[in-house]
Amino acid sequence: MKEEKEKKEISRREFLGKAGTGVAGSYFILSSLKQAEAVAKENPLQPPETYFGNIQVQLTVNGVKHKVRVHTNTTLVELLRDRLSLTGTKVVCNHGECGGCTVVIDKKAVYSCQMLALDADGKDVTTIEGLLKGEELHKVQQAFIDKDGLQCGFCTPGQIMSAYALLLNNPDPSEEEIKTAMAGNICRCSAYPKIKESVAEAARLLKA
Amino acid sequence: MNNPDVNKHVRGESIFIDDISLPAETLHCAVLDSAFAHAGLVSINTNRAEKMNGVIAVLTSKDIPGENQIGGIIQDETLLAVDEVKYIGEPLAIVLADSITNARKAAAYIDVEYKKLPVITDAREACKNGSLIQQPTIFESGDIDKAWGECDFVYEGRVETGGQEHLYLETQCAVAYPKEEDKLLVLSSTQHPTAVQRAISRVLGIPMSNIEVDVLRLGGAFGGKEDQATHWAVLSALGAHITRKPVKLVLPRYQDIRVTGKRHPYSSDYKIGLKKNGKIIAFEVIYYQNAGACADLSPAVLERTLFHVTNSYFIPNVRATGISCKTNLVPNTAFRGFGGPQAMFVVESALHDAAEKSGISYQTIQKSNLIKDGELFHYGQTCENSNALKCWEEAERLYDFIQIKKNVDEFNQKNKLVKKGFSIMPVCFGISFTSSFLNQASALVHIYTDGSIGVSTAAVEMGQGVNTKIKTIVAEKFSVSSDRIKIESTNTTRIANSSATAASSGADLNGNAVLLSCSNILERLKKSAAEELVTEDKSEIEFADEFVFVNGKKTELTWTKLVQKSYMKRINLSSHSFYATPEIYFDRTINKGRPFAYHVYGTALIVVELDCILGRYKLDTVKIVHDFGKSLHPKVDIGQVEGGLLQGIGWMTMEEIIYSQEGRLLSNSLSTYKVPDIYFTPQNIEVNFLEESINKFGPFNSKAIGEPPLMYGIGVYFAIRNAMKAYKKNLVMDYSAPLTPEKVLMNLFM
Ligand code: FES
Ligand code: FES
């Protein structure tokens, strides 16, 4: 019974992973309401090539290679959320001030709202969705559950990615090092005491 | 049991409004808000904006089909401004376009002609000009004019507290979907779905029954989405109603901070009178509340201030006057504590001032005036089950105040440039909405034929763990695994006429309603089980660990089997119940009554360390004894205490809201408005539960938790101030919060 349940969830996850290509949602409203005629002449089902921008970038996200067109001003977080439907990464301030959008690139925690999609060309990006192995939680995720390192959950993906980056580079951080690494992630629910414990616990779990 | 959402949160799989995948035809909404704090609106010309790329419609007040009014308590707030703007950030028009980029771009091309008018940002100035939200309210007890004669010491002073930005990480947002005919489904990030439904009904001129408001979860709220979520939900509904397309509205952070209200700044005058032994005889206070440009929740916030004039203390003679002043700032609103913290800061300042001037120690005055059973609160309620002294004494016992104070003194003798400061902060907070009628809730519980359970209430989950608590209640009551239980979204079609999830009362009101529903179903199931097991007496039937027991003996009958059998016997497996808090009332003509079901108590001990050269401080120790009642969920409750505490500390220390004279918010982003980060966590933090606290008003004897802990943060102000005093003996300083490092330096060296 239990096995069966797991199988089902895995296949659902695979589906989610593969189906995660955003649709040019808003494009179609244009075709239906305003520019109907103009567009219909071309191809009614396909937005024009340049709708998403005319620069192609290639990047790997959570192990999957993507080739996408972007505008010069498309940010990485927009690419992740709006085009790849990876909505685990949150936009909170969009100004590089809160850490809500943290992803990991080259073992470093990066504010994805402050990186242009163009600059992510050729990069290997890990988002919160990429930490799971099948249904198995990553140890950092497990630690946040065990130590109650969250309340509303909105800052949580960013917190976990910052902690993940820290532990990639420093498997045995001191309390001070934990604080330094996590200082760029605001939690307005102020779960900080428990976030601190969660990161320490994650280090412990990863070593075990 | 963990928060049911936790698993999704850590995977990044929880759906917040901005994460919902939308139909292809969805329109995106940008809001144009006022550039001036006070001005006549000469004209709004949308021609250029309408021709912009991707724009479908630009709507102004002229397009509102119903009434252009969203005021809750007082009808003084338009949805879209008509001929005058009263604050920077007041919505003027919305743009609906195919993408959010196009919508925002076009909003900049709406041409607005303003005629500037004089601006008032200060509450006292507004009061002088007669610019008030409503007539002043006075709470009075004893005979204050006579009481001054009995005092050995009388002191007067002035106290200021600043505003506070909620900074919920998820900004205000909503999605509205048009349904058949003129019906609408609105997903809103609100603490108060019914308020949203009511306002949409009024603005669109369609019945409430045609509007379904659904709330899954909030990415933080703290009061900022009690009344202020309504504006954005109604705007998206207006867009959807007119275009008949789904409309999504998400405020970008910089706009959210600019256009939404904050904690009310207060400016207050007090006069306090004491006996030589430290007994407080009389306390008089006038609060000038800076309400901003519209009432919003200000009258209710002010009322809660008036209820918390004396914090945890019994003072026999009180006169408190609350004046809600109308200024040209964004309408200020609910924020965790709801006016209570402002009142408590004033009384603590008065006590601290009296201590310094009279030479009686601050802690002696605090402790010897803690309220006891049988004494009257100044609003006429008799104090029952007081835990004020119990919490204090338990903290004293556990944390050894005397030793800690000695350590601080020794440290200060040894160190010249770094000083420590110590303070104790008792808290007493009344639980219940102070408008008695709001203390009602209902719940809907379904048991499905596979034994799984669906629970609907009016409680909105925003990180405070109310769903976890409700789940705990249901699991305990039915004695089934919590895996069976699903807490549904908060939805106006399932639970009607709800009150906001606010006033710390979410788990109390909704939990009690859920208990009633569970009891109803349980009675029916017991009867059914008695029939199945051929027992005469259903009182012999019990449920435990998913099995039916008779006279304490386990039977073969499982929960699922019993549910299925009962269904076949046509037994009702659903229950809708209603709960109204008993025994509460309040007479506003005399401002007396029993407004609160009960009070929450606690005591915090605080030690800070101040670098007197840099003005920087860090939190050395915060140790708390808190009265949780019998905690429904200790893990959740500890999180609430720690989170509330840190928010309170932020308000008292670093979070500084600054407006220019023109009414422009200067601290308008996270780079200029500092909130606590992980470095701000106290080095030593400890929370202990007060033993043997009972509370018949809370589900399973629990007590409300959301707001009270915020007020422990007030103690940090006094701890820092005491550290400053250790450095500069003749320190003279206003009682004004926040006490930023900058202010510390100015006061030490200027
Ligand atoms: S959203 Fe990127 S740092 Fe705040
Ligand atoms: S859990 Fe709510 S902001 Fe961190």
Short mmCIF file of N, CA and C in Angstrom, two decimals, chain A residues 9 12-13 16 23-30 32-35 51 81 87-95 97-98 100 128-129 132 134-137 141-142 144-148 150-157 160 175-176 178-183 185-197, chain B residues 2-3 6-7 9-14 16 18-19 23-28 50-56 98-99 164-171 217-220 222 245 253-254 335-336 461-464 635-636 638-640 642-644 646-647 655 669-671 673 675-679 681-683 685:
data_model
loop_
_atom_site.label_atom_id
_atom_site.label_comp_id
_atom_site.label_asym_id
_atom_site.label_seq_id
_atom_site.Cartn_x
_atom_site.Cartn_y
_atom_site.Cartn_z
N GLU A 9 3.42 9.05 -6.48
CA GLU A 9 3.91 10.41 -6.29
C GLU A 9 5.13 10.70 -7.14
N ARG A 12 4.12 11.50 -10.55
CA ARG A 12 3.54 12.84 -10.62
C ARG A 12 4.67 13.88 -10.66
N ARG A 13 5.68 13.63 -9.84
CA ARG A 13 6.79 14.58 -9.81
C ARG A 13 7.49 14.64 -11.15
N LEU A 16 5.57 16.69 -13.36
CA LEU A 16 5.71 18.12 -13.05
C LEU A 16 7.01 18.66 -13.60
N VAL A 23 3.67 28.88 -20.25
CA VAL A 23 2.99 29.24 -21.48
C VAL A 23 2.96 30.76 -21.58
N ALA A 24 2.96 31.23 -22.76
CA ALA A 24 2.92 32.66 -22.98
C ALA A 24 1.52 33.12 -22.70
N GLY A 25 1.08 32.83 -21.50
CA GLY A 25 -0.31 33.06 -21.12
C GLY A 25 -0.88 34.31 -21.71
N SER A 26 -0.25 35.39 -21.34
CA SER A 26 -0.87 36.65 -21.65
C SER A 26 -0.84 36.97 -23.15
N TYR A 27 -0.03 36.27 -23.87
CA TYR A 27 0.03 36.55 -25.30
C TYR A 27 -1.33 36.35 -25.93
N PHE A 28 -1.99 35.29 -25.50
CA PHE A 28 -3.21 34.91 -26.20
C PHE A 28 -4.38 35.88 -26.00
N ILE A 29 -4.34 36.56 -24.89
CA ILE A 29 -5.40 37.53 -24.69
C ILE A 29 -5.31 38.61 -25.74
N LEU A 30 -4.09 38.95 -26.05
CA LEU A 30 -3.88 39.96 -27.08
C LEU A 30 -4.50 39.47 -28.37
N SER A 32 -6.75 37.38 -28.82
CA SER A 32 -8.20 37.25 -28.82
C SER A 32 -8.89 38.61 -28.75
N LEU A 33 -8.24 39.59 -28.19
CA LEU A 33 -8.96 40.84 -28.00
C LEU A 33 -8.56 41.96 -28.93
N LYS A 34 -7.27 42.13 -29.11
CA LYS A 34 -6.85 43.36 -29.77
C LYS A 34 -6.26 43.14 -31.15
N GLN A 35 -5.20 42.32 -31.16
CA GLN A 35 -4.48 42.20 -32.41
C GLN A 35 -4.91 40.94 -33.14
N TYR A 51 8.40 37.09 -29.10
CA TYR A 51 7.52 37.48 -28.01
C TYR A 51 8.23 37.43 -26.66
N ARG A 81 10.47 31.44 -12.80
CA ARG A 81 9.07 31.40 -12.38
C ARG A 81 8.11 31.44 -13.57
N THR A 87 7.99 27.81 -9.42
CA THR A 87 7.51 28.91 -8.57
C THR A 87 7.95 28.77 -7.12
N GLY A 88 8.76 27.77 -6.82
CA GLY A 88 9.28 27.66 -5.46
C GLY A 88 10.15 28.85 -5.09
N THR A 89 10.87 29.36 -6.05
CA THR A 89 11.70 30.54 -5.83
C THR A 89 10.79 31.76 -5.78
N LYS A 90 10.88 32.55 -4.71
CA LYS A 90 9.92 33.64 -4.53
C LYS A 90 10.52 35.00 -4.88
N VAL A 91 9.65 35.89 -5.33
CA VAL A 91 10.04 37.28 -5.50
C VAL A 91 9.46 38.04 -4.31
N VAL A 92 10.31 38.66 -3.54
CA VAL A 92 9.83 39.35 -2.34
C VAL A 92 10.07 40.85 -2.48
N CYS A 93 11.31 41.22 -2.76
CA CYS A 93 11.62 42.65 -2.89
C CYS A 93 12.01 43.01 -4.32
N ASN A 94 12.55 42.03 -5.04
CA ASN A 94 13.01 42.24 -6.41
C ASN A 94 14.13 43.27 -6.48
N HIS A 95 14.77 43.53 -5.36
CA HIS A 95 15.81 44.56 -5.32
C HIS A 95 17.10 44.07 -4.67
N GLU A 97 17.44 42.71 -1.67
CA GLU A 97 17.50 43.15 -0.28
C GLU A 97 16.98 42.12 0.72
N CYS A 98 16.51 40.95 0.25
CA CYS A 98 15.83 40.07 1.20
C CYS A 98 16.21 38.61 1.13
N GLY A 100 14.77 36.29 -0.62
CA GLY A 100 13.63 35.41 -0.91
C GLY A 100 13.81 34.62 -2.20
N ILE A 128 15.04 25.42 -5.26
CA ILE A 128 14.47 24.61 -4.18
C ILE A 128 13.88 23.30 -4.74
N GLU A 129 13.33 23.37 -5.93
CA GLU A 129 12.72 22.16 -6.52
C GLU A 129 13.77 21.11 -6.84
N LEU A 132 15.16 17.95 -3.96
CA LEU A 132 14.56 16.64 -3.70
C LEU A 132 15.21 15.57 -4.57
N GLY A 134 13.82 12.35 -5.98
CA GLY A 134 12.55 11.64 -6.02
C GLY A 134 11.65 12.23 -4.97
N GLU A 135 11.21 11.40 -4.05
CA GLU A 135 10.37 11.92 -2.96
C GLU A 135 11.19 12.22 -1.72
N GLU A 136 12.46 11.94 -1.77
CA GLU A 136 13.26 12.06 -0.56
C GLU A 136 13.71 13.50 -0.35
N LEU A 137 13.44 13.97 0.85
CA LEU A 137 13.84 15.34 1.16
C LEU A 137 15.35 15.43 1.30
N GLN A 141 16.34 20.35 3.94
CA GLN A 141 14.87 20.47 4.03
C GLN A 141 14.37 19.74 5.27
N GLN A 142 14.92 18.55 5.49
CA GLN A 142 14.50 17.76 6.65
C GLN A 142 14.79 18.52 7.95
N PHE A 144 14.97 21.73 8.44
CA PHE A 144 14.02 22.83 8.64
C PHE A 144 12.69 22.32 9.18
N ILE A 145 12.31 21.11 8.78
CA ILE A 145 11.08 20.52 9.34
C ILE A 145 11.32 20.13 10.79
N ASP A 146 12.41 19.42 11.04
CA ASP A 146 12.67 18.91 12.38
C ASP A 146 12.79 20.03 13.40
N LYS A 147 13.44 21.12 13.00
CA LYS A 147 13.71 22.19 13.96
C LYS A 147 12.71 23.34 13.85
N ASP A 148 11.68 23.15 13.00
CA ASP A 148 10.62 24.14 12.93
C ASP A 148 11.14 25.50 12.45
N LEU A 150 10.47 27.53 10.26
CA LEU A 150 9.63 28.32 9.37
C LEU A 150 8.26 28.54 9.98
N GLN A 151 7.61 29.59 9.53
CA GLN A 151 6.22 29.81 9.95
C GLN A 151 5.34 29.93 8.70
N CYS A 152 5.31 31.11 8.07
CA CYS A 152 4.44 31.24 6.89
C CYS A 152 5.01 30.51 5.68
N GLY A 153 6.31 30.29 5.68
CA GLY A 153 6.91 29.52 4.60
C GLY A 153 7.34 30.33 3.38
N PHE A 154 7.08 31.61 3.37
CA PHE A 154 7.38 32.38 2.16
C PHE A 154 8.88 32.61 1.98
N CYS A 155 9.58 32.76 3.08
CA CYS A 155 11.03 32.97 2.98
C CYS A 155 11.77 31.65 2.90
N THR A 156 11.06 30.55 3.15
CA THR A 156 11.70 29.27 3.38
C THR A 156 12.56 28.75 2.21
N PRO A 157 12.05 28.80 0.97
CA PRO A 157 12.91 28.33 -0.12
C PRO A 157 14.24 29.08 -0.16
N ILE A 160 16.45 27.98 2.75
CA ILE A 160 17.01 26.63 2.55
C ILE A 160 18.12 26.67 1.50
N GLU A 175 28.62 28.89 14.73
CA GLU A 175 27.39 29.69 14.85
C GLU A 175 27.56 31.02 14.12
N GLU A 176 28.74 31.61 14.25
CA GLU A 176 29.00 32.88 13.60
C GLU A 176 28.93 32.73 12.08
N ILE A 178 27.25 30.52 10.47
CA ILE A 178 25.84 30.33 10.09
C ILE A 178 25.16 31.69 9.98
N LYS A 179 25.40 32.52 10.97
CA LYS A 179 24.76 33.85 10.95
C LYS A 179 25.19 34.64 9.72
N THR A 180 26.48 34.62 9.44
CA THR A 180 26.97 35.37 8.28
C THR A 180 26.31 34.87 6.99
N ALA A 181 26.24 33.56 6.86
CA ALA A 181 25.70 33.00 5.63
C ALA A 181 24.20 33.28 5.49
N MET A 182 23.50 33.36 6.62
CA MET A 182 22.05 33.50 6.57
C MET A 182 21.60 34.96 6.73
N ALA A 183 22.53 35.86 6.91
CA ALA A 183 22.17 37.26 7.20
C ALA A 183 21.47 37.92 6.01
N ASN A 185 19.07 36.73 4.35
CA ASN A 185 17.72 36.19 4.17
C ASN A 185 16.81 36.71 5.27
N ILE A 186 15.90 37.58 4.89
CA ILE A 186 14.95 38.13 5.86
C ILE A 186 13.82 37.14 6.11
N CYS A 187 13.46 36.96 7.36
CA CYS A 187 12.26 36.20 7.72
C CYS A 187 11.41 37.13 8.58
N ARG A 188 10.30 37.60 8.05
CA ARG A 188 9.52 38.54 8.82
C ARG A 188 8.73 37.86 9.92
N CYS A 189 8.46 36.57 9.77
CA CYS A 189 7.85 35.85 10.88
C CYS A 189 8.87 35.76 12.00
N SER A 190 10.11 36.09 11.70
CA SER A 190 11.21 36.09 12.67
C SER A 190 11.40 34.73 13.31
N ALA A 191 11.45 33.73 12.47
CA ALA A 191 11.73 32.38 12.96
C ALA A 191 13.22 32.17 13.16
N TYR A 192 13.96 33.27 13.25
CA TYR A 192 15.43 33.16 13.28
C TYR A 192 16.02 32.17 14.28
N PRO A 193 15.54 32.20 15.55
CA PRO A 193 16.15 31.25 16.49
C PRO A 193 16.07 29.83 15.95
N LYS A 194 14.93 29.51 15.35
CA LYS A 194 14.74 28.15 14.84
C LYS A 194 15.46 27.95 13.50
N ILE A 195 15.64 29.00 12.74
CA ILE A 195 16.38 28.88 11.48
C ILE A 195 17.84 28.55 11.80
N LYS A 196 18.35 29.23 12.80
CA LYS A 196 19.72 28.97 13.24
C LYS A 196 19.88 27.50 13.63
N GLU A 197 18.93 27.03 14.42
CA GLU A 197 18.99 25.62 14.83
C GLU A 197 18.86 24.69 13.63
N ASN B 2 3.28 18.14 12.95
CA ASN B 2 3.80 19.34 12.33
C ASN B 2 2.70 20.11 11.61
N ASN B 3 2.98 21.35 11.36
CA ASN B 3 2.14 22.17 10.51
C ASN B 3 1.91 21.42 9.20
N VAL B 6 4.08 22.44 6.31
CA VAL B 6 5.53 22.49 6.39
C VAL B 6 6.22 21.72 5.27
N ASN B 7 5.69 20.53 5.02
CA ASN B 7 6.30 19.70 3.99
C ASN B 7 6.32 20.37 2.63
N HIS B 9 6.11 23.62 2.16
CA HIS B 9 6.96 24.82 2.22
C HIS B 9 8.42 24.50 1.93
N VAL B 10 8.94 23.44 2.55
CA VAL B 10 10.37 23.17 2.37
C VAL B 10 10.67 22.63 0.97
N ARG B 11 9.65 22.14 0.30
CA ARG B 11 9.87 21.66 -1.06
C ARG B 11 9.65 22.78 -2.09
N GLY B 12 9.17 23.92 -1.62
CA GLY B 12 8.83 24.98 -2.56
C GLY B 12 7.57 24.66 -3.33
N GLU B 13 6.74 23.81 -2.77
CA GLU B 13 5.53 23.39 -3.50
C GLU B 13 4.26 24.04 -2.98
N SER B 14 4.34 24.82 -1.92
CA SER B 14 3.13 25.50 -1.43
C SER B 14 2.73 26.53 -2.47
N PHE B 16 1.17 29.91 -3.34
CA PHE B 16 0.71 31.24 -2.94
C PHE B 16 0.09 31.87 -4.20
N ASP B 18 0.68 34.30 -6.14
CA ASP B 18 1.54 34.61 -7.28
C ASP B 18 2.04 33.36 -7.99
N ASP B 19 1.83 32.19 -7.37
CA ASP B 19 2.35 30.95 -7.95
C ASP B 19 1.30 30.20 -8.76
N PRO B 23 -5.23 30.95 -16.42
CA PRO B 23 -5.70 30.78 -17.79
C PRO B 23 -4.96 31.74 -18.72
N ALA B 24 -4.80 31.33 -19.96
CA ALA B 24 -4.03 32.11 -20.92
C ALA B 24 -4.57 33.53 -21.08
N GLU B 25 -5.86 33.67 -20.86
CA GLU B 25 -6.45 34.99 -21.15
C GLU B 25 -6.36 35.97 -19.98
N THR B 26 -5.68 35.58 -18.93
CA THR B 26 -5.62 36.43 -17.73
C THR B 26 -5.03 37.81 -18.01
N LEU B 27 -5.65 38.81 -17.44
CA LEU B 27 -5.12 40.17 -17.55
C LEU B 27 -4.34 40.52 -16.28
N HIS B 28 -3.37 41.37 -16.46
CA HIS B 28 -2.54 41.78 -15.32
C HIS B 28 -2.85 43.23 -14.98
N GLU B 50 -4.23 54.17 -22.74
CA GLU B 50 -5.08 53.18 -23.41
C GLU B 50 -4.49 52.71 -24.73
N LYS B 51 -3.69 53.60 -25.36
CA LYS B 51 -3.11 53.23 -26.66
C LYS B 51 -1.81 52.45 -26.53
N MET B 52 -1.37 52.26 -25.30
CA MET B 52 -0.08 51.58 -25.12
C MET B 52 -0.20 50.09 -25.47
N ASN B 53 0.96 49.57 -25.79
CA ASN B 53 1.08 48.17 -26.15
C ASN B 53 0.44 47.23 -25.12
N GLY B 54 -0.45 46.37 -25.56
CA GLY B 54 -0.97 45.33 -24.68
C GLY B 54 -2.07 45.76 -23.74
N VAL B 55 -2.43 47.03 -23.76
CA VAL B 55 -3.42 47.50 -22.80
C VAL B 55 -4.84 47.15 -23.26
N ILE B 56 -5.60 46.59 -22.36
CA ILE B 56 -6.98 46.22 -22.66
C ILE B 56 -7.94 47.28 -22.11
N ASP B 98 -2.00 42.82 -21.09
CA ASP B 98 -1.66 41.41 -21.33
C ASP B 98 -0.47 40.93 -20.52
N SER B 99 0.32 41.85 -20.03
CA SER B 99 1.43 41.44 -19.17
C SER B 99 1.60 42.49 -18.10
N GLN B 164 5.28 51.15 12.14
CA GLN B 164 6.00 49.92 11.82
C GLN B 164 5.42 49.33 10.55
N GLU B 165 6.30 49.02 9.64
CA GLU B 165 5.88 48.41 8.37
C GLU B 165 5.74 46.90 8.58
N HIS B 166 4.64 46.32 8.07
CA HIS B 166 4.42 44.89 8.29
C HIS B 166 5.48 44.04 7.61
N LEU B 167 5.75 44.43 6.38
CA LEU B 167 6.74 43.69 5.61
C LEU B 167 6.47 42.18 5.54
N TYR B 168 5.16 41.81 5.52
CA TYR B 168 4.84 40.43 5.16
C TYR B 168 5.60 40.14 3.88
N LEU B 169 6.20 38.96 3.80
CA LEU B 169 7.05 38.73 2.62
C LEU B 169 6.24 38.61 1.34
N GLU B 170 5.03 38.09 1.45
CA GLU B 170 4.17 38.04 0.27
C GLU B 170 3.43 39.37 0.20
N THR B 171 3.63 40.12 -0.86
CA THR B 171 2.96 41.42 -0.95
C THR B 171 1.45 41.22 -1.18
N ARG B 217 -3.63 30.30 1.76
CA ARG B 217 -2.67 30.63 2.82
C ARG B 217 -2.05 31.98 2.50
N LEU B 218 -1.48 32.58 3.52
CA LEU B 218 -0.85 33.89 3.35
C LEU B 218 0.65 33.78 3.65
N GLY B 219 1.42 34.51 2.88
CA GLY B 219 2.86 34.56 3.15
C GLY B 219 3.15 35.65 4.15
N GLY B 220 2.55 35.53 5.33
CA GLY B 220 2.70 36.55 6.38
C GLY B 220 1.64 37.62 6.25
N PHE B 222 0.39 39.69 9.76
CA PHE B 222 0.66 40.46 10.98
C PHE B 222 -0.32 41.61 11.20
N LYS B 245 -12.69 38.86 -17.87
CA LYS B 245 -11.48 38.04 -17.97
C LYS B 245 -10.89 37.90 -16.57
N ARG B 253 6.94 45.21 -4.36
CA ARG B 253 7.31 45.60 -3.00
C ARG B 253 7.34 47.10 -2.79
N TYR B 254 8.00 47.83 -3.71
CA TYR B 254 8.16 49.27 -3.46
C TYR B 254 6.80 49.96 -3.41
N PHE B 335 -1.78 46.07 13.35
CA PHE B 335 -0.47 45.41 13.36
C PHE B 335 -0.36 44.71 14.70
N ARG B 336 -0.16 43.40 14.66
CA ARG B 336 0.08 42.57 15.85
C ARG B 336 0.18 43.40 17.14
N GLU B 461 -4.82 30.75 7.51
CA GLU B 461 -3.45 30.34 7.89
C GLU B 461 -2.46 31.34 7.30
N MET B 462 -1.69 31.96 8.19
CA MET B 462 -0.72 32.94 7.67
C MET B 462 0.65 32.72 8.29
N GLY B 463 0.85 31.52 8.79
CA GLY B 463 2.13 31.20 9.40
C GLY B 463 2.01 31.05 10.91
N GLN B 464 0.86 31.45 11.45
CA GLN B 464 0.69 31.40 12.91
C GLN B 464 0.30 30.00 13.39
N LYS B 635 5.16 23.56 20.04
CA LYS B 635 6.13 23.97 19.01
C LYS B 635 5.66 25.25 18.30
N VAL B 636 4.40 25.24 17.91
CA VAL B 636 3.83 26.41 17.24
C VAL B 636 3.88 27.61 18.18
N ILE B 638 5.79 28.26 20.80
CA ILE B 638 7.14 28.80 21.04
C ILE B 638 7.55 29.66 19.84
N GLY B 639 7.27 29.18 18.64
CA GLY B 639 7.58 29.97 17.44
C GLY B 639 6.89 31.32 17.47
N GLN B 640 5.64 31.32 17.93
CA GLN B 640 4.90 32.57 18.01
C GLN B 640 5.51 33.52 19.04
N GLU B 642 8.69 33.60 20.05
CA GLU B 642 9.97 34.11 19.56
C GLU B 642 9.77 35.12 18.42
N GLY B 643 8.87 34.78 17.51
CA GLY B 643 8.62 35.68 16.38
C GLY B 643 8.03 37.00 16.83
N GLY B 644 7.05 36.93 17.74
CA GLY B 644 6.42 38.15 18.24
C GLY B 644 7.43 39.01 18.97
N LEU B 646 10.65 39.17 18.56
CA LEU B 646 11.60 39.82 17.65
C LEU B 646 10.95 40.98 16.89
N GLN B 647 9.68 40.80 16.54
CA GLN B 647 8.99 41.92 15.88
C GLN B 647 8.85 43.10 16.84
N GLU B 655 13.42 49.64 13.60
CA GLU B 655 12.48 49.90 12.53
C GLU B 655 11.97 51.33 12.64
N SER B 669 12.08 51.14 1.45
CA SER B 669 12.53 49.84 0.94
C SER B 669 13.31 49.15 2.05
N LEU B 670 13.69 47.93 1.79
CA LEU B 670 14.44 47.19 2.82
C LEU B 670 15.83 47.74 3.04
N SER B 671 16.29 48.60 2.15
CA SER B 671 17.62 49.17 2.36
C SER B 671 17.55 50.39 3.27
N TYR B 673 14.68 50.80 5.39
CA TYR B 673 13.86 50.39 6.54
C TYR B 673 14.41 49.06 7.02
N VAL B 675 14.74 45.78 9.24
CA VAL B 675 14.01 44.85 10.13
C VAL B 675 15.02 43.85 10.69
N PRO B 676 14.68 43.20 11.80
CA PRO B 676 15.62 42.25 12.37
C PRO B 676 16.04 41.17 11.37
N ASP B 677 17.31 40.84 11.38
CA ASP B 677 17.79 39.68 10.62
C ASP B 677 18.34 38.67 11.63
N ILE B 678 18.99 37.66 11.12
CA ILE B 678 19.39 36.57 12.03
C ILE B 678 20.36 37.04 13.11
N TYR B 679 21.12 38.10 12.81
CA TYR B 679 22.05 38.63 13.79
C TYR B 679 21.32 39.20 15.01
N THR B 681 18.92 37.92 16.62
CA THR B 681 18.41 36.92 17.55
C THR B 681 19.17 37.02 18.88
N PRO B 682 18.46 37.10 20.00
CA PRO B 682 19.17 37.17 21.28
C PRO B 682 20.12 35.99 21.43
N GLN B 683 21.28 36.28 22.01
CA GLN B 683 22.29 35.24 22.21
C GLN B 683 21.72 34.09 23.04
N ILE B 685 18.18 32.74 24.46
CA ILE B 685 16.73 32.94 24.43
C ILE B 685 16.10 31.70 25.05
#
